[in-house]
Coordinates of C-alpha atoms (C1' of nucleotides) in Angstrom, one line a residue:
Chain U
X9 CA 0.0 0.0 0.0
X10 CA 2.6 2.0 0.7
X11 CA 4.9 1.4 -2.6
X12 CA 4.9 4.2 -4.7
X13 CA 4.1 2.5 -8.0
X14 CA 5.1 4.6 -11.1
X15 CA 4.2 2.3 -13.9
X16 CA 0.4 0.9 -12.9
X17 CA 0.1 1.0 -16.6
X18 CA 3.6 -0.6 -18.3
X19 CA 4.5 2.2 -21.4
X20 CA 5.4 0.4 -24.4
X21 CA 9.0 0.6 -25.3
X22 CA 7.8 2.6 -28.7
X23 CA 6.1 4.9 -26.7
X24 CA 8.8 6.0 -24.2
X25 CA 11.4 5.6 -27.8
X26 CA 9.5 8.1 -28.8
X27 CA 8.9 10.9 -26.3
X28 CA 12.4 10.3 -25.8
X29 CA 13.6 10.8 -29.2
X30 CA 11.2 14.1 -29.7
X31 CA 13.0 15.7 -26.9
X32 CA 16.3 15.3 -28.2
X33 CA 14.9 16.3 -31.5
X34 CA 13.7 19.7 -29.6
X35 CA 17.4 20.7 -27.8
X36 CA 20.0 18.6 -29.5
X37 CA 18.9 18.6 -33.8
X38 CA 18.1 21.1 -36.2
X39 CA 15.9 21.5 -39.1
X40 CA 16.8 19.5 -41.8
X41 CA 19.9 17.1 -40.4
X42 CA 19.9 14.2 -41.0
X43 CA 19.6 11.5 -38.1
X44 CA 21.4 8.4 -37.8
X45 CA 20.1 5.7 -40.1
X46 CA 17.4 3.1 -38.5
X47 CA 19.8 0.1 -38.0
X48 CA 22.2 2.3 -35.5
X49 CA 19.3 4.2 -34.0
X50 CA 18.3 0.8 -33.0
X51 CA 21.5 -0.8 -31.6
X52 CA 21.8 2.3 -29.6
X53 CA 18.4 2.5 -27.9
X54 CA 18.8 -1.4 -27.5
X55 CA 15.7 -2.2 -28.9
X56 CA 14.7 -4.4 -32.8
X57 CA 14.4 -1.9 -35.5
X58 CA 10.9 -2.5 -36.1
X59 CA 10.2 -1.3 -32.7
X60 CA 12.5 1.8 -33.3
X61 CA 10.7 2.0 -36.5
X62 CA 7.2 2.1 -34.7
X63 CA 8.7 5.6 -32.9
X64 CA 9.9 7.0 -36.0
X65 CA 6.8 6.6 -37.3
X66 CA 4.6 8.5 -35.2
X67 CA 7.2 11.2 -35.2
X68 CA 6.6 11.3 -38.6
X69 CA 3.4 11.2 -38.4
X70 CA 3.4 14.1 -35.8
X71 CA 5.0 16.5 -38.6
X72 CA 8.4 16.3 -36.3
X73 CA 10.4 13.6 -38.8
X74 CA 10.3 12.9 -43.1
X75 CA 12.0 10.1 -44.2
X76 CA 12.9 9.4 -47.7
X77 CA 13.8 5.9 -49.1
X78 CA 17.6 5.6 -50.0
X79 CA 18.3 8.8 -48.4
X80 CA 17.2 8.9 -44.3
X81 CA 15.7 10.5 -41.7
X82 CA 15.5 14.5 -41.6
X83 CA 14.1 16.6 -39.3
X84 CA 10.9 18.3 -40.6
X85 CA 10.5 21.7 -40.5
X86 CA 7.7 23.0 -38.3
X87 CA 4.3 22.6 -40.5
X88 CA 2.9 25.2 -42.9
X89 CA 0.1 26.5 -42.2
X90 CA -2.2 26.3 -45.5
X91 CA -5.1 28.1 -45.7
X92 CA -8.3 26.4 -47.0
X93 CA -10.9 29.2 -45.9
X94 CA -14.4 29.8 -47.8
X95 CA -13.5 32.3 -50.4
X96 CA -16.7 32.2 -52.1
X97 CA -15.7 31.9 -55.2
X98 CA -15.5 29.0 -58.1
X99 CA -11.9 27.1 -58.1
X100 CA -9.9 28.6 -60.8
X101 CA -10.9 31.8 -59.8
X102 CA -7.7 34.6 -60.1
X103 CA -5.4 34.3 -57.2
X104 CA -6.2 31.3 -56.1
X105 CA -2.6 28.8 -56.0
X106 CA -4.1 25.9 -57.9
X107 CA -2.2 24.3 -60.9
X108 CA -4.8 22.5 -63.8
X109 CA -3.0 20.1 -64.5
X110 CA -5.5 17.9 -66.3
X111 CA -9.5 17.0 -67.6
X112 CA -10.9 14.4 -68.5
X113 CA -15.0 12.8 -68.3
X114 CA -15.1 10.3 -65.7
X115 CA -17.6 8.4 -63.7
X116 CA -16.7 10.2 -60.0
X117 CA -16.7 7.5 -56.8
X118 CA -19.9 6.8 -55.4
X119 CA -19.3 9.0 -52.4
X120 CA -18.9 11.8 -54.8
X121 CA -21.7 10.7 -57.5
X122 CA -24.2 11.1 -54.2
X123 CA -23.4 14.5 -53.5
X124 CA -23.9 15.3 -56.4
X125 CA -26.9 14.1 -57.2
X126 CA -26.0 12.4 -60.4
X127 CA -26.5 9.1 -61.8
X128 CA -24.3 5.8 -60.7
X129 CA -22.7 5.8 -64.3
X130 CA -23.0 9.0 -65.1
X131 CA -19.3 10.8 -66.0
X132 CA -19.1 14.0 -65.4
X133 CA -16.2 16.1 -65.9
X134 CA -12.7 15.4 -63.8
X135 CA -10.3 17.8 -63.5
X136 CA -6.7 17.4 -61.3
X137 CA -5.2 20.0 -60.6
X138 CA -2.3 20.3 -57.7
X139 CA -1.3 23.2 -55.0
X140 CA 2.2 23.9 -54.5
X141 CA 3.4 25.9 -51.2
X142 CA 6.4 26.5 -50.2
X143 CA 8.2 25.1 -53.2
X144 CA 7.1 21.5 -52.3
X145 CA 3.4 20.2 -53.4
X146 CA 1.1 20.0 -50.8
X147 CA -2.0 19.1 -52.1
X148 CA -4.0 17.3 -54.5
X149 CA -7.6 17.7 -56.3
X150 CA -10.0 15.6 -58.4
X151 CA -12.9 18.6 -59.1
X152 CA -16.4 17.2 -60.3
X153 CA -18.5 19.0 -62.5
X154 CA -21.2 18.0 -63.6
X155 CA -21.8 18.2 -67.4
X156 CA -25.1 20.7 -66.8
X157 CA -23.3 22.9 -64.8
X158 CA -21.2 24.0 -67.7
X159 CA -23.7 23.5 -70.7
X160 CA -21.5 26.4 -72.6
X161 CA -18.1 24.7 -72.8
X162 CA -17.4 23.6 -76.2
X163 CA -16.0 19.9 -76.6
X164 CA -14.1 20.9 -79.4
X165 CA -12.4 23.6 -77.2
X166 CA -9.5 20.9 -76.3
X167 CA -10.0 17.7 -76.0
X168 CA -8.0 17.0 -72.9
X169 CA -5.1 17.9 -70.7
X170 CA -4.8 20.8 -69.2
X171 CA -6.4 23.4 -71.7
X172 CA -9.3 21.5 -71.2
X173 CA -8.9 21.8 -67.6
X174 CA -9.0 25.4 -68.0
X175 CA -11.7 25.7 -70.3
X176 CA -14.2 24.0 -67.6
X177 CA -13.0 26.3 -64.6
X178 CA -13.6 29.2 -66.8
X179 CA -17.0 28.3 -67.7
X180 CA -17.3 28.0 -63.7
X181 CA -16.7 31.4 -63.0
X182 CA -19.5 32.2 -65.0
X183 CA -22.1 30.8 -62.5
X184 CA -23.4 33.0 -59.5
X185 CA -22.0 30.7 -56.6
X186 CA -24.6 30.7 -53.7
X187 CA -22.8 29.0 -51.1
X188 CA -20.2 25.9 -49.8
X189 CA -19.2 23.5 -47.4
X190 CA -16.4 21.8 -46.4
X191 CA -15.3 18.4 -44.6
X192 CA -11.9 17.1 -43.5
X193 CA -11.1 14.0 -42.9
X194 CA -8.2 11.1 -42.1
X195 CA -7.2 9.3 -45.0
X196 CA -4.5 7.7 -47.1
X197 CA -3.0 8.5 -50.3
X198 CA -3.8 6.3 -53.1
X199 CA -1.1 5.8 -55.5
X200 CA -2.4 8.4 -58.3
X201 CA -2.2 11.2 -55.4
X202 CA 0.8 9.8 -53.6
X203 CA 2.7 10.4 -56.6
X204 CA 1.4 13.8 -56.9
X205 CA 2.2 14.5 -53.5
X206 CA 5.9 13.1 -53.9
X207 CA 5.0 10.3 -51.3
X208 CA 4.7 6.8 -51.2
X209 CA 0.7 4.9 -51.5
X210 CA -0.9 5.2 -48.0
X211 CA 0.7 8.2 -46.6
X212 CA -2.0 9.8 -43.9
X213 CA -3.5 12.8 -45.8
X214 CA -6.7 15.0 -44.8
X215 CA -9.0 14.7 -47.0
X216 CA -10.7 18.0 -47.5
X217 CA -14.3 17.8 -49.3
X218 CA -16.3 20.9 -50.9
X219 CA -19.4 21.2 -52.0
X220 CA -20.4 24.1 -54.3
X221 CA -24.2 25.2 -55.0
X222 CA -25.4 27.0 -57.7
X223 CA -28.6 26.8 -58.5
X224 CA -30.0 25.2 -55.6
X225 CA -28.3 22.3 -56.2
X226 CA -24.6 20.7 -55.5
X227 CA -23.0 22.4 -58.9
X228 CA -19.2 20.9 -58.3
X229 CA -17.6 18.6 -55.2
X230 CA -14.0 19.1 -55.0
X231 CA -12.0 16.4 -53.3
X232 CA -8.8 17.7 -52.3
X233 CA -5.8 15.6 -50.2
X234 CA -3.4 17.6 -47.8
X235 CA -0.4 16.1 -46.9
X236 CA -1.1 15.3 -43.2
X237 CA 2.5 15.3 -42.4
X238 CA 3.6 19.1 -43.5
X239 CA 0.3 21.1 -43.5
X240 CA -1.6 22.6 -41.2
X241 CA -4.8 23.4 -42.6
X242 CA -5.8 26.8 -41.6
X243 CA -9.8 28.3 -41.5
X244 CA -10.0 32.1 -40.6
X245 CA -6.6 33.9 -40.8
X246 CA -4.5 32.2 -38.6
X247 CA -2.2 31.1 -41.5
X248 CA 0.8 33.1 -40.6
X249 CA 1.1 32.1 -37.1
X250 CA 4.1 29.6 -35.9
X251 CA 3.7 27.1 -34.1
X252 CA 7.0 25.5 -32.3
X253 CA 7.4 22.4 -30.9
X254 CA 10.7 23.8 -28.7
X255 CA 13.7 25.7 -29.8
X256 CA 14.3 24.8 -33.4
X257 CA 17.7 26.2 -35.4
X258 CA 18.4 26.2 -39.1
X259 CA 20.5 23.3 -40.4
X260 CA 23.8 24.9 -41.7
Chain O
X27 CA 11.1 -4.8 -75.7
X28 CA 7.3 -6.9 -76.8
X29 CA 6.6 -8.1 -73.7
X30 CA 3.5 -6.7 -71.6
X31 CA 5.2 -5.5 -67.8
X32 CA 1.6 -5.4 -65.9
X33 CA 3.7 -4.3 -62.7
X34 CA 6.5 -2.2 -63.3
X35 CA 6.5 -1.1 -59.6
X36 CA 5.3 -4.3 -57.7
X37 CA 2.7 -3.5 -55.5
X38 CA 3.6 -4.4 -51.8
X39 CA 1.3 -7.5 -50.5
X40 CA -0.3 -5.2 -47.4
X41 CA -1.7 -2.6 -50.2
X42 CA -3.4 -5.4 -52.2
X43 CA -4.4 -7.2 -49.2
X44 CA -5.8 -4.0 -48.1
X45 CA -7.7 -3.4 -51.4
X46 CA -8.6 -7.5 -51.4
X47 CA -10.4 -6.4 -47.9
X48 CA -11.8 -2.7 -48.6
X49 CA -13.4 -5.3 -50.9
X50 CA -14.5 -7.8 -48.7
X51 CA -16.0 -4.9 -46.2
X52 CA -18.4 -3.9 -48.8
X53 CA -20.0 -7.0 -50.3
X54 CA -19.9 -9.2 -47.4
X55 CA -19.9 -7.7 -43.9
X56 CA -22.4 -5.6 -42.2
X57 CA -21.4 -2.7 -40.3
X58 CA -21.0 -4.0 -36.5
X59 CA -19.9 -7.5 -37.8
X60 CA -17.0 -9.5 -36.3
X61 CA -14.0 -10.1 -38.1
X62 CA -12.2 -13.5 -38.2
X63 CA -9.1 -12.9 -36.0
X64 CA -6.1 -11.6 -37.2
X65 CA -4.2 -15.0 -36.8
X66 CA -7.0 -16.9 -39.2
X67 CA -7.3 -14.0 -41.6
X68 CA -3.3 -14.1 -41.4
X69 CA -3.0 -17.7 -42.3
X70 CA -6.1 -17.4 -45.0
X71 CA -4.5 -15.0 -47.1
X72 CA -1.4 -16.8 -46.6
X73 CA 0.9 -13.6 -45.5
X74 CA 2.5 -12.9 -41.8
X75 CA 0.2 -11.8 -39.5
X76 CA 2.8 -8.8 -39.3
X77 CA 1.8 -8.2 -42.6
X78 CA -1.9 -8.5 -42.1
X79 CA -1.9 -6.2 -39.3
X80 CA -0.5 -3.3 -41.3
X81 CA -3.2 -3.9 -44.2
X82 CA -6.0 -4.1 -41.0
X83 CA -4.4 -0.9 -39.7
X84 CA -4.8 1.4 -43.0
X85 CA -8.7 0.7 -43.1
X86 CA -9.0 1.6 -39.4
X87 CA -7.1 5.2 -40.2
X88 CA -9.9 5.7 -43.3
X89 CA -12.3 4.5 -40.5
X90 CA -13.9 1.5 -42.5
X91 CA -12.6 -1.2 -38.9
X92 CA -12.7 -1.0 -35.6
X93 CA -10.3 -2.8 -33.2
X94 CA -10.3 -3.8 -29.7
X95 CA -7.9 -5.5 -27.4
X96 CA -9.6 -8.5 -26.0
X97 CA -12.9 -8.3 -28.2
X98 CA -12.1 -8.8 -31.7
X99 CA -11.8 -6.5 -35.1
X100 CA -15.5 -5.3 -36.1
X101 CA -16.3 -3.2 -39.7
X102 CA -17.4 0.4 -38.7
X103 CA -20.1 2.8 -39.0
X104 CA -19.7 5.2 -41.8
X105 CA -18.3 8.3 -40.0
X106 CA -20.1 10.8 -38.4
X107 CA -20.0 14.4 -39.4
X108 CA -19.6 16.4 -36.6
X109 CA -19.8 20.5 -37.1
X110 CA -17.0 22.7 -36.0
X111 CA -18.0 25.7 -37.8
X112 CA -17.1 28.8 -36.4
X113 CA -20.6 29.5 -34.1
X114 CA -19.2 32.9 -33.3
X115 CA -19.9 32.0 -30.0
X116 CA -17.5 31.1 -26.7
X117 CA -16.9 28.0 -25.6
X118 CA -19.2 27.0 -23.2
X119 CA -22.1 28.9 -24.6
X120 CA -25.6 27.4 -24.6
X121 CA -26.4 24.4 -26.8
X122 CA -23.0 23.6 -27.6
X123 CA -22.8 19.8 -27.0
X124 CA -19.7 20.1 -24.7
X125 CA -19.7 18.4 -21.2
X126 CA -16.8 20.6 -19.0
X127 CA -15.1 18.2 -16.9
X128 CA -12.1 19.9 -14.9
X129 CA -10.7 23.1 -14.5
X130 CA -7.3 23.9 -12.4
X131 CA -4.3 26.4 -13.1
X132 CA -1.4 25.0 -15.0
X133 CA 1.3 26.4 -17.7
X134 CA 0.3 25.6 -20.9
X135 CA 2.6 24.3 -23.4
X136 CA 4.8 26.4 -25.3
X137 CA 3.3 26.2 -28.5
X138 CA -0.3 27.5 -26.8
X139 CA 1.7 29.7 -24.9
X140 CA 2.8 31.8 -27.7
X141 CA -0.4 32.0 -29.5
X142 CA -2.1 33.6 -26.0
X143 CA 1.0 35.8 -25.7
X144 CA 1.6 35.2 -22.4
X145 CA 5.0 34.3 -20.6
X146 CA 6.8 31.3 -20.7
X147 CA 5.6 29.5 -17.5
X148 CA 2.9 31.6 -16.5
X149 CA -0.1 29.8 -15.2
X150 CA -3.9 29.8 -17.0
X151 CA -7.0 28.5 -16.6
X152 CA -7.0 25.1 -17.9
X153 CA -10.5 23.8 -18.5
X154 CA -11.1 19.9 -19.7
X155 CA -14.1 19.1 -21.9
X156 CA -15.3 16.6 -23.6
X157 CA -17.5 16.0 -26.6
X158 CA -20.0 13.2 -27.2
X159 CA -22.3 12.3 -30.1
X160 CA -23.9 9.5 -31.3
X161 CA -23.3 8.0 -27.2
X162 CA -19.3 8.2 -28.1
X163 CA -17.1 10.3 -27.0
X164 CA -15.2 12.6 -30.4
X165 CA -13.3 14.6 -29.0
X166 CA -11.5 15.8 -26.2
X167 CA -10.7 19.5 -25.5
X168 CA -8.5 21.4 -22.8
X169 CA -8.8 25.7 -23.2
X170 CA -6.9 28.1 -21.9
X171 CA -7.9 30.9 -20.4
X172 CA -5.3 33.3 -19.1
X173 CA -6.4 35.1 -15.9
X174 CA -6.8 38.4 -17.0
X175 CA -9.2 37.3 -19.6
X176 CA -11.5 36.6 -17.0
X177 CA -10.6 39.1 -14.1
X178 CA -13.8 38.7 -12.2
X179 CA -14.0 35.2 -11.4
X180 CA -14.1 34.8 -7.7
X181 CA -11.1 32.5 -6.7
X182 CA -13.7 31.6 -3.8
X183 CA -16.4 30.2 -6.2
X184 CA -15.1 26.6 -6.6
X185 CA -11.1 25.9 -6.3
X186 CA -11.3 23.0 -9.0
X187 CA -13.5 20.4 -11.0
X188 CA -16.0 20.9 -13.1
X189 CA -17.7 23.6 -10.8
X190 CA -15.3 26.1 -11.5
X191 CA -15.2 24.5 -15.3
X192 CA -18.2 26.0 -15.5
X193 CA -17.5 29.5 -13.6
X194 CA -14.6 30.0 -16.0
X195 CA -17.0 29.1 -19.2
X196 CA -19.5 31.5 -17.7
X197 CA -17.4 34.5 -17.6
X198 CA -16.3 34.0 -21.0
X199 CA -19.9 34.2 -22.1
X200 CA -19.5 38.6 -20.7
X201 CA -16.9 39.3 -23.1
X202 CA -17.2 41.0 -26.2
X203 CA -16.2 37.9 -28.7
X204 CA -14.3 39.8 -31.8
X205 CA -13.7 37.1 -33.7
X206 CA -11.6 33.4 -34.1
X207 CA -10.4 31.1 -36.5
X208 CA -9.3 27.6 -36.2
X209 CA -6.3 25.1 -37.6
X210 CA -6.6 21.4 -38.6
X211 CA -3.5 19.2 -38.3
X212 CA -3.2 16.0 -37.8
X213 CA -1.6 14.6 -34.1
X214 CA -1.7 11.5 -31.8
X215 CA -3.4 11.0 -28.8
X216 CA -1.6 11.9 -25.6
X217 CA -2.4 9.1 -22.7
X218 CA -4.7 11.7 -21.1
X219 CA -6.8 12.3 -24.3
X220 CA -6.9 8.7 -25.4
X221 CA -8.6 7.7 -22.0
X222 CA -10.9 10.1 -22.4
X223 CA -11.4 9.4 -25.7
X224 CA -11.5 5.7 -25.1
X225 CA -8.8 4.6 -27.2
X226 CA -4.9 3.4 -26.9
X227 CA -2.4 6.3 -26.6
X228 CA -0.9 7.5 -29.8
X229 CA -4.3 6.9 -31.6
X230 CA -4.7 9.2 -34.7
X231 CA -6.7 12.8 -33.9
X232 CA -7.3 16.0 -35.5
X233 CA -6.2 18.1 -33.8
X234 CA -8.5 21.9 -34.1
X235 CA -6.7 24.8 -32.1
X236 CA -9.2 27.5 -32.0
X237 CA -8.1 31.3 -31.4
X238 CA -10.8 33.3 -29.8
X239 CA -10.2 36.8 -30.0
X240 CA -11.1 39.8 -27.6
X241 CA -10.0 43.4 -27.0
X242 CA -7.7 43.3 -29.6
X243 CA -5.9 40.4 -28.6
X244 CA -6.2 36.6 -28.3
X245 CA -8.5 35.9 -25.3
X246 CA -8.2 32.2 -25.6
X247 CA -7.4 29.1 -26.7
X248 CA -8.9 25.9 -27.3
X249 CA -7.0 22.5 -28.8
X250 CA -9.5 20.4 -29.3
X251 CA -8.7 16.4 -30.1
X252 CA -11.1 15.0 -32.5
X253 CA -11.0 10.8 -33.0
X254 CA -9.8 10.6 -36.5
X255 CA -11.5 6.8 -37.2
X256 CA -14.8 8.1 -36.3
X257 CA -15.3 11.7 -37.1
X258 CA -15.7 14.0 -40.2
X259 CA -15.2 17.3 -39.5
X260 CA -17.7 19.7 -40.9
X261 CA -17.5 23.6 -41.5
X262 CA -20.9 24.5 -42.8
X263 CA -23.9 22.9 -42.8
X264 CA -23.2 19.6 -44.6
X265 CA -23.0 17.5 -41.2
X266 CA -25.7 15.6 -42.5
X267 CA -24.9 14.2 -45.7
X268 CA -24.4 10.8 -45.8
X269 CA -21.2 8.8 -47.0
X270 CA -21.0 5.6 -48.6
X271 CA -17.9 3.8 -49.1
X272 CA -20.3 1.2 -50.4
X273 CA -23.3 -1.2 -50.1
X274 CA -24.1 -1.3 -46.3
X275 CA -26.2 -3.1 -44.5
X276 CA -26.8 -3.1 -40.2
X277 CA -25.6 -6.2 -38.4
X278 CA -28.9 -7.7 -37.1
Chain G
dT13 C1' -9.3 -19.4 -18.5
dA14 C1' -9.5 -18.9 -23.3
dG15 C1' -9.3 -15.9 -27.0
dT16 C1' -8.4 -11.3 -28.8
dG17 C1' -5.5 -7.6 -30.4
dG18 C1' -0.9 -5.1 -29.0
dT19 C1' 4.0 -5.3 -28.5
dC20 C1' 8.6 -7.0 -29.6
dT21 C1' 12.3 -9.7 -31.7
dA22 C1' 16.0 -11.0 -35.0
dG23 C1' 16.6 -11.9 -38.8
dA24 C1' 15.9 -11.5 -44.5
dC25 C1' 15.3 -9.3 -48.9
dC26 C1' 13.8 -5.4 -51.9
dA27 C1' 13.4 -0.6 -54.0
dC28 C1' 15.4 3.5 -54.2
dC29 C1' 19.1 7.2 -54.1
dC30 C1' 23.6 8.8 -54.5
dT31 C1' 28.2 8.6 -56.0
Chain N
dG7 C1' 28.1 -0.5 -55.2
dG8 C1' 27.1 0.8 -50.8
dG9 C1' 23.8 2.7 -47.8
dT10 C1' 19.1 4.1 -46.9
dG11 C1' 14.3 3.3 -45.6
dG12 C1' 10.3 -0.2 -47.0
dT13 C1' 8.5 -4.8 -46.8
dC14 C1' 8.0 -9.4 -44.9
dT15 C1' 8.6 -13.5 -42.0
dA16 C1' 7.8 -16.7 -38.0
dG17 C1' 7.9 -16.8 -34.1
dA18 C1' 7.2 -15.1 -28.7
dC19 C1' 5.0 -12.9 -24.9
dC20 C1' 1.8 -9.4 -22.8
dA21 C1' -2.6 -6.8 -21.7
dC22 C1' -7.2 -6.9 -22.0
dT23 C1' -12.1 -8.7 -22.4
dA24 C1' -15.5 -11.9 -21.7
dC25 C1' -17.2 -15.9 -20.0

DNA sequence: TAGTGGTCTAGACCACCCT
DNA sequence: GGGTGGTCTAGACCACTAC
């Protein structure tokens, strides 16, 4: 009764690896070095790699490591903040940091085909278009429009690619936009956005989903993937502010 | 130079057992239904149970499974949209569907610390809420107040718990709310926000640090944990529409 | 007490990057 | 070619739940 006993609850090995190796990543690394590879890591905690590799990756996950195949482990800079706010206006609009980058019809995923309140089969058209920030890409889109929402774009205007791309989020522009909303979610890359997002299939990414109505209806669903492990997604203006996990230097 | 190369980059066997499954969840199981255990699905697909488990693990981060030590792997409910818009209201304000649960003083960490402005290891109000919908808990919370935000609550009224939770959420309510804006990363539980949130430390959250803002300056600051295998976040009114990954039918 | 998922080990080989 | 992280195996034991 009278033993003071500290560890009721046993912590996992991968659990103490890690709050461990995020304080010496606070005092003793900077941004950008590189840490020792997995295998020594490892030997010097004492512990199998695949438990090491456990830590790593919830450090990783956290924002606080990237690791890179054939190269190693880095410390990540702190997040960027990215902002995803409700403009109110049609994507493609001027000023807005998205890349068209293709357009093609397609029959959209069921989730999508129900919010917008088409058919099962029914292709509408896709466009991709990716958002670089920071000179790295942090996002990627699949846009669905619906063919009636743009009954003015010319099929002969380009067939494909990214003129086409264009040509549907200028016909957009035209339409009075009457509202949106958004959802974020957990999810994981699949390989067409991975690659995009210069990571491998399965990476954690927030899934962001908008809706856009025009004429009392859903006119266009946008399905966009964040990066989970470098963005912050921000909503109001709070895109500029820092956030710091402890002191943090600049790699030499 | 002839020859048809179907896989150039060979898919690794926990992504296709993954898609093999994703599969499997929507033809054959009903939401709530039990799972063979990992060791039989393991030896079924004829892969390590290592192997298996990180295929299992992707579907529970896109929230199609739901595990438990001791009961068994089950296929989840689609997820639940829960609204974070900005109410332009405090915290604590009526109808919001948070249950206060603690309050006492404490230093917040240095990342909140900055955003209030306040020094290094000065002490604020530290209220703990938590969030329940659909008889689950969603999200745990923990806001910071500094003192001077709230100036005239009586020390006297209730030294700690969720009697002076409440006294601190009631003051709030007096000032002048100028404004907020929110962020969305992704995190891991901490032990204390897994138990509340009734999962295993290191669990994936969202993370949504709210800035309230009041003469001129930030007034407070919420970080609220969302579970990320349950919960779509909402901004706007779309908290209702319905996902399907699928055909779904109700365990009876 | 039996059965489940969670943790951990000590290996092996592969895909990728850089030089 | 040498080094990195990524995948995979075949075991073992532990913590938890339910009966």
């Amino acid at each position: 009764m009278g033993t003071t006993q500290l560890e009721t609850v046993p912590e996992p090995k991968y659990w103490h690896l890690k709050t461990v190796l995020a304080e010496a990543l606070d005092s003793e690394f900077a941004v950008g070095e590189i840490l020792p590879n997995e295998r020594e890591l490892a030997a010097r905690f004492g512990v199998a790699r695949a438990t090491l590799r456990q830590a790593l990756e919830q450090l990783e996950l956290e924002g606080r490591l990237q690791r890179r195949r054939g190269v190693g482990t880095t410390v990540a800079p702190p997040r960027m903040g990215v902002s995803v706010s409700p403009l109110h206006t049609w994507p493609g609009a001027a000023g807005d940091d998205w890349e068209p980058a293709d357009c093609a019809p397609g029959v959209p995923p069921a989730a999508v085909a129900s919010l917008l309140g088409t058919e099962a089969e029914e292709p509408v058209h896709t466009v991709r278009r990716s958002r670089v920030s920071g000179g790295q890409p942090v996002a990627a889109e699949l846009l669905y429009v619906p063919e009636d929402s743009v009954p003015d774009l010319s099929a002969i205007d380009a067939p494909a690619g990214p003129a086409r791309a264009r040509a549907v989020l200028r016909e957009l522009q035209r339409l009075g936009l009457e509202g949106e909303d958004r959802a974020v979610e957990l999810g994981s890359a699949r390989a067409e956005d991975a690659k995009q997002l210069d990571r491998l299939p399965g990476a954690p990414v927030l899934v962001v989903t908008t809706r856009y109505f025009a004429f009392g209806r859903t006119a266009a669903v946008s399905v966009a993937t964040y990066r989970a492990d470098t963005c912050r997604l921000t909503f109001g203006d709070s895109g500029d502010v820092e956030i710091h996990h402890g002191q943090e230097r600049q790699a030499s």
